[in-house]
PDB file of C-alpha atoms in Angstrom:
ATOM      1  CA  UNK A   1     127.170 197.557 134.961  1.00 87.00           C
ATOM      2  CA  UNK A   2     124.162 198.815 132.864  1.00 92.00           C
ATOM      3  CA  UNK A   3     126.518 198.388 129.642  1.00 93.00           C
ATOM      4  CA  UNK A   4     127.536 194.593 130.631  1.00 93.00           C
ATOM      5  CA  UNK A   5     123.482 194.071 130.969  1.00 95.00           C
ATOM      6  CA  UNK A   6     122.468 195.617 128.052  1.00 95.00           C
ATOM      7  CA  UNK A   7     125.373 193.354 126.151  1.00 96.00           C
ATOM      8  CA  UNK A   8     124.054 190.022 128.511  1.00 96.00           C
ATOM      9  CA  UNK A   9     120.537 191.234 127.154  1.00 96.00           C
ATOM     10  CA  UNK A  10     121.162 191.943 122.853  1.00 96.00           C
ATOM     11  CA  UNK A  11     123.170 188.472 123.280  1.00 97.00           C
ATOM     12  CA  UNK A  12     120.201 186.534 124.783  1.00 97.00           C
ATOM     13  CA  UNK A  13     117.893 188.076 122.450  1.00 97.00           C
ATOM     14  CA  UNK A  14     120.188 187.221 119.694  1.00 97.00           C
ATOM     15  CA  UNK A  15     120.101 183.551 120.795  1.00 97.00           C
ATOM     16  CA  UNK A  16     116.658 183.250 121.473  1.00 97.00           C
ATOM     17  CA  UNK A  17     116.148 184.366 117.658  1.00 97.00           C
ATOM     18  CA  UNK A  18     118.542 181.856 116.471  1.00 97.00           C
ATOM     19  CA  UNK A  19     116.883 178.841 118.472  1.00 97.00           C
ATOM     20  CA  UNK A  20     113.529 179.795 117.443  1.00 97.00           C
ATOM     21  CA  UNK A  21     114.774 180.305 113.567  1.00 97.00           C
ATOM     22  CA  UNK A  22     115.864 176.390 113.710  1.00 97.00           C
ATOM     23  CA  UNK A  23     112.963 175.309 115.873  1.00 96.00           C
ATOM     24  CA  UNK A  24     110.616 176.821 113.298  1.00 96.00           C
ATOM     25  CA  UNK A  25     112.823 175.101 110.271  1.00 96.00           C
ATOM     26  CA  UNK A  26     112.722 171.749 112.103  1.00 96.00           C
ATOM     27  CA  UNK A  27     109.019 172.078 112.818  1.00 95.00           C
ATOM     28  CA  UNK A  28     108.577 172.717 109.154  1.00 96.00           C
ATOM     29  CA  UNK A  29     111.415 169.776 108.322  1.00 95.00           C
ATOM     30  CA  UNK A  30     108.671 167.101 110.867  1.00 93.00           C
ATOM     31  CA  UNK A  31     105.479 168.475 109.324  1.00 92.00           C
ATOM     32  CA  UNK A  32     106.747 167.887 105.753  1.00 95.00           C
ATOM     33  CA  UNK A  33     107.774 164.475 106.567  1.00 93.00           C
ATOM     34  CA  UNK A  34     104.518 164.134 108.444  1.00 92.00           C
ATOM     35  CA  UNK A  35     102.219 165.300 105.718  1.00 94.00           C
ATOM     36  CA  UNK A  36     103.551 163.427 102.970  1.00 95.00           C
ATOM     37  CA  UNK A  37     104.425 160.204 104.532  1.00 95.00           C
ATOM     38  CA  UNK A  38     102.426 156.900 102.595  1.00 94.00           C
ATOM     39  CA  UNK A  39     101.911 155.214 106.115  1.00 89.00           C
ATOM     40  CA  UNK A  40      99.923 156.358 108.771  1.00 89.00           C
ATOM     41  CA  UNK A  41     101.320 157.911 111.533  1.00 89.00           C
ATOM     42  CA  UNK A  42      99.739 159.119 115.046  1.00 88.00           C
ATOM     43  CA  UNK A  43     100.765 160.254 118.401  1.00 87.00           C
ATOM     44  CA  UNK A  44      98.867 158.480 121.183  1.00 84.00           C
ATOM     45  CA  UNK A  45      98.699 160.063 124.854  1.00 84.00           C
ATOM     46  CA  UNK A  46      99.695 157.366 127.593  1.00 78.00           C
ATOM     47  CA  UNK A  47      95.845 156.030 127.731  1.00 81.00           C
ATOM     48  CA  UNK A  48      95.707 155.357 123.891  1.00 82.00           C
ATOM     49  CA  UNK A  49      93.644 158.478 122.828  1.00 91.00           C
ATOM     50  CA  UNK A  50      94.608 159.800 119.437  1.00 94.00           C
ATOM     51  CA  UNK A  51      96.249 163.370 119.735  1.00 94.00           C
ATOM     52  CA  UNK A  52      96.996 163.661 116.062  1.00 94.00           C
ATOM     53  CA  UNK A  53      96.875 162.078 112.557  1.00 95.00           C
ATOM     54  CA  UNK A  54      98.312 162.423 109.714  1.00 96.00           C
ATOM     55  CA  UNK A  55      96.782 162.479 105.802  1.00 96.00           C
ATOM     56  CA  UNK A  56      98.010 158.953 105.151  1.00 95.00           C
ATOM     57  CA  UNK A  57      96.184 157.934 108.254  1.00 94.00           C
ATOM     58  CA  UNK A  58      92.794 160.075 107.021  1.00 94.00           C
ATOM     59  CA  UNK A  59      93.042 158.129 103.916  1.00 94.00           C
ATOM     60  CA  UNK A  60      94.136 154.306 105.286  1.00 92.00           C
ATOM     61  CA  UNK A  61      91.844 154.648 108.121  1.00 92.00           C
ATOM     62  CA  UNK A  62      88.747 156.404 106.708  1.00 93.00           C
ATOM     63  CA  UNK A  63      88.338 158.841 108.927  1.00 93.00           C
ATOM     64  CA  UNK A  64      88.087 162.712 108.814  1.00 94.00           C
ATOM     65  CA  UNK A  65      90.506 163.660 111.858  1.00 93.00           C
ATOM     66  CA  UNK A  66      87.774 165.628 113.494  1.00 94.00           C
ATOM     67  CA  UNK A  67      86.244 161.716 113.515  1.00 94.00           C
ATOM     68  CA  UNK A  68      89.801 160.394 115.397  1.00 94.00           C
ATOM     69  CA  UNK A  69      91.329 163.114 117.577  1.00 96.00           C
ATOM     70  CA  UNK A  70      90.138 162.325 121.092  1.00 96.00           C
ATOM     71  CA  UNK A  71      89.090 158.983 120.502  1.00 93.00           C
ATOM     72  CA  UNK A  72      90.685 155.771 121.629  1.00 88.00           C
ATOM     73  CA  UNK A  73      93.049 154.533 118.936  1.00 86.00           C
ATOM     74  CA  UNK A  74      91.152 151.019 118.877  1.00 83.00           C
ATOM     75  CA  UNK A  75      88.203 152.623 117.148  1.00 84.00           C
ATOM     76  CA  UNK A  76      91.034 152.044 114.250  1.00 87.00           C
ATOM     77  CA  UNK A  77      92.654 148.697 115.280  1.00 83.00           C
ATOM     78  CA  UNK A  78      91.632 145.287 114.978  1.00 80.00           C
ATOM     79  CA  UNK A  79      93.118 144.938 118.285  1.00 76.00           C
ATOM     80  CA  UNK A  80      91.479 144.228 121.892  1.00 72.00           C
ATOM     81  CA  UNK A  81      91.725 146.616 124.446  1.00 72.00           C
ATOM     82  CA  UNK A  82      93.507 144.508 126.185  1.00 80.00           C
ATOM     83  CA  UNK A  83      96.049 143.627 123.957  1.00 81.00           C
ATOM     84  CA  UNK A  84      96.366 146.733 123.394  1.00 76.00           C
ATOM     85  CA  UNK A  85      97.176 148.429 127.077  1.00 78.00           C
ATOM     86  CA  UNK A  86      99.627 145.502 127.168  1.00 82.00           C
ATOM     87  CA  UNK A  87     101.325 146.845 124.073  1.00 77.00           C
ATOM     88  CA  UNK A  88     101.496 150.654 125.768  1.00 76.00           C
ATOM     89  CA  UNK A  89     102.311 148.774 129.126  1.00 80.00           C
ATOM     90  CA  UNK A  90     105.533 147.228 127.673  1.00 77.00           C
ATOM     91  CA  UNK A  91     106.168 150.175 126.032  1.00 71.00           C
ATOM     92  CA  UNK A  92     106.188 151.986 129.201  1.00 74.00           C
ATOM     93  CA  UNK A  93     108.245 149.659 130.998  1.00 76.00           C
ATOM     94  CA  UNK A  94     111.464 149.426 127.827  1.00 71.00           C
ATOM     95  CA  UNK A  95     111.215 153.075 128.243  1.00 67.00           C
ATOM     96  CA  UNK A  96     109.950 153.752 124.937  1.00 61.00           C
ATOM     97  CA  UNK A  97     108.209 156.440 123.603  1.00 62.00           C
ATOM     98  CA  UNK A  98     107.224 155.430 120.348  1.00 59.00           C
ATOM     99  CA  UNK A  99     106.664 152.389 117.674  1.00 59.00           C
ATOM    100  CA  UNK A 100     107.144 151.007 114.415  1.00 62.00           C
ATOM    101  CA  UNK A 101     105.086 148.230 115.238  1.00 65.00           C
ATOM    102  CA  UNK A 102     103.088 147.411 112.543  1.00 69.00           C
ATOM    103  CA  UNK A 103      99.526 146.247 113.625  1.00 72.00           C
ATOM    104  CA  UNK A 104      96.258 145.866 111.606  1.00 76.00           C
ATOM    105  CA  UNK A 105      93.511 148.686 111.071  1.00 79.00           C
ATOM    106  CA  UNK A 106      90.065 148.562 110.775  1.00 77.00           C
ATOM    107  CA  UNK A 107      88.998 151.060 107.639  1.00 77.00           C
TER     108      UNK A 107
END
C-alpha cells in the first residue's frame, strides 16, 4: 500500500508540474498579447471599476494606471453612467463576459 501511494503521489506531483509549466507559458502567451496590443484593453469587475490596463490603454487614454485601477471605467468614456450599467446589464443577461464593443474615450 505505501508503494501504490508513493506512485499515486510522484504521479500527481508530476502532473501538477506539467499544468503549472503550460499555465505559466499561457500566462506569458496572454501577457505578450496584452502588452503589445495597439488597442486598449481592460478588465472591468461587474460594477465597472477598472481592475487592469494595458500600455495601449496608458497611452490612448492618458492615464498612468496607478491614475485608472480602482476607478470607474467612465472616468475614460464619453459614456453616461447610465448607458453604461445598461451596457454591463445586457451583458450580464446574454451571458457574456466580455466585449469588443467599440465605444468612445475621453483622453
Amino acid at each position: 500500500a505505501e508503494e501504490d501511494l508513493r506512485i499515486l503521489n510522484e504521479t500527481l506531483e508530476l502532473q501538477v508540474a506539467e499544468r503549472t509549466q503550460a499555465l505559466s507559458a499561457s500566462e506569458r502567451r496572454i501577457r505578450s498579447i496584452l502588452e503589445t496590443a495597439n488597442d486598449a484593453i481592460l478588465t472591468l469587475d461587474g460594477d465597472g471599476i477598472v481592475q487592469t490596463v494595458n500600455p495601449a490603454g496608458e497611452r490612448i487614454f492618458g492615464y498612468p494606471p496607478e491614475e485608472t485601477i480602482g476607478q470607474h471605467v467612465e472616468k475614460l468614456l464619453i459614456m453616461d453612467r447610465g448607458e453604461f450599467t445598461r451596457l454591463l446589464s445586457e451583458m450580464r443577461e446574454a451571458g457574456r463576459r466580455g466585449s469588443n464593443r467599440e465605444i468612445q474615450g475621453r483622453h
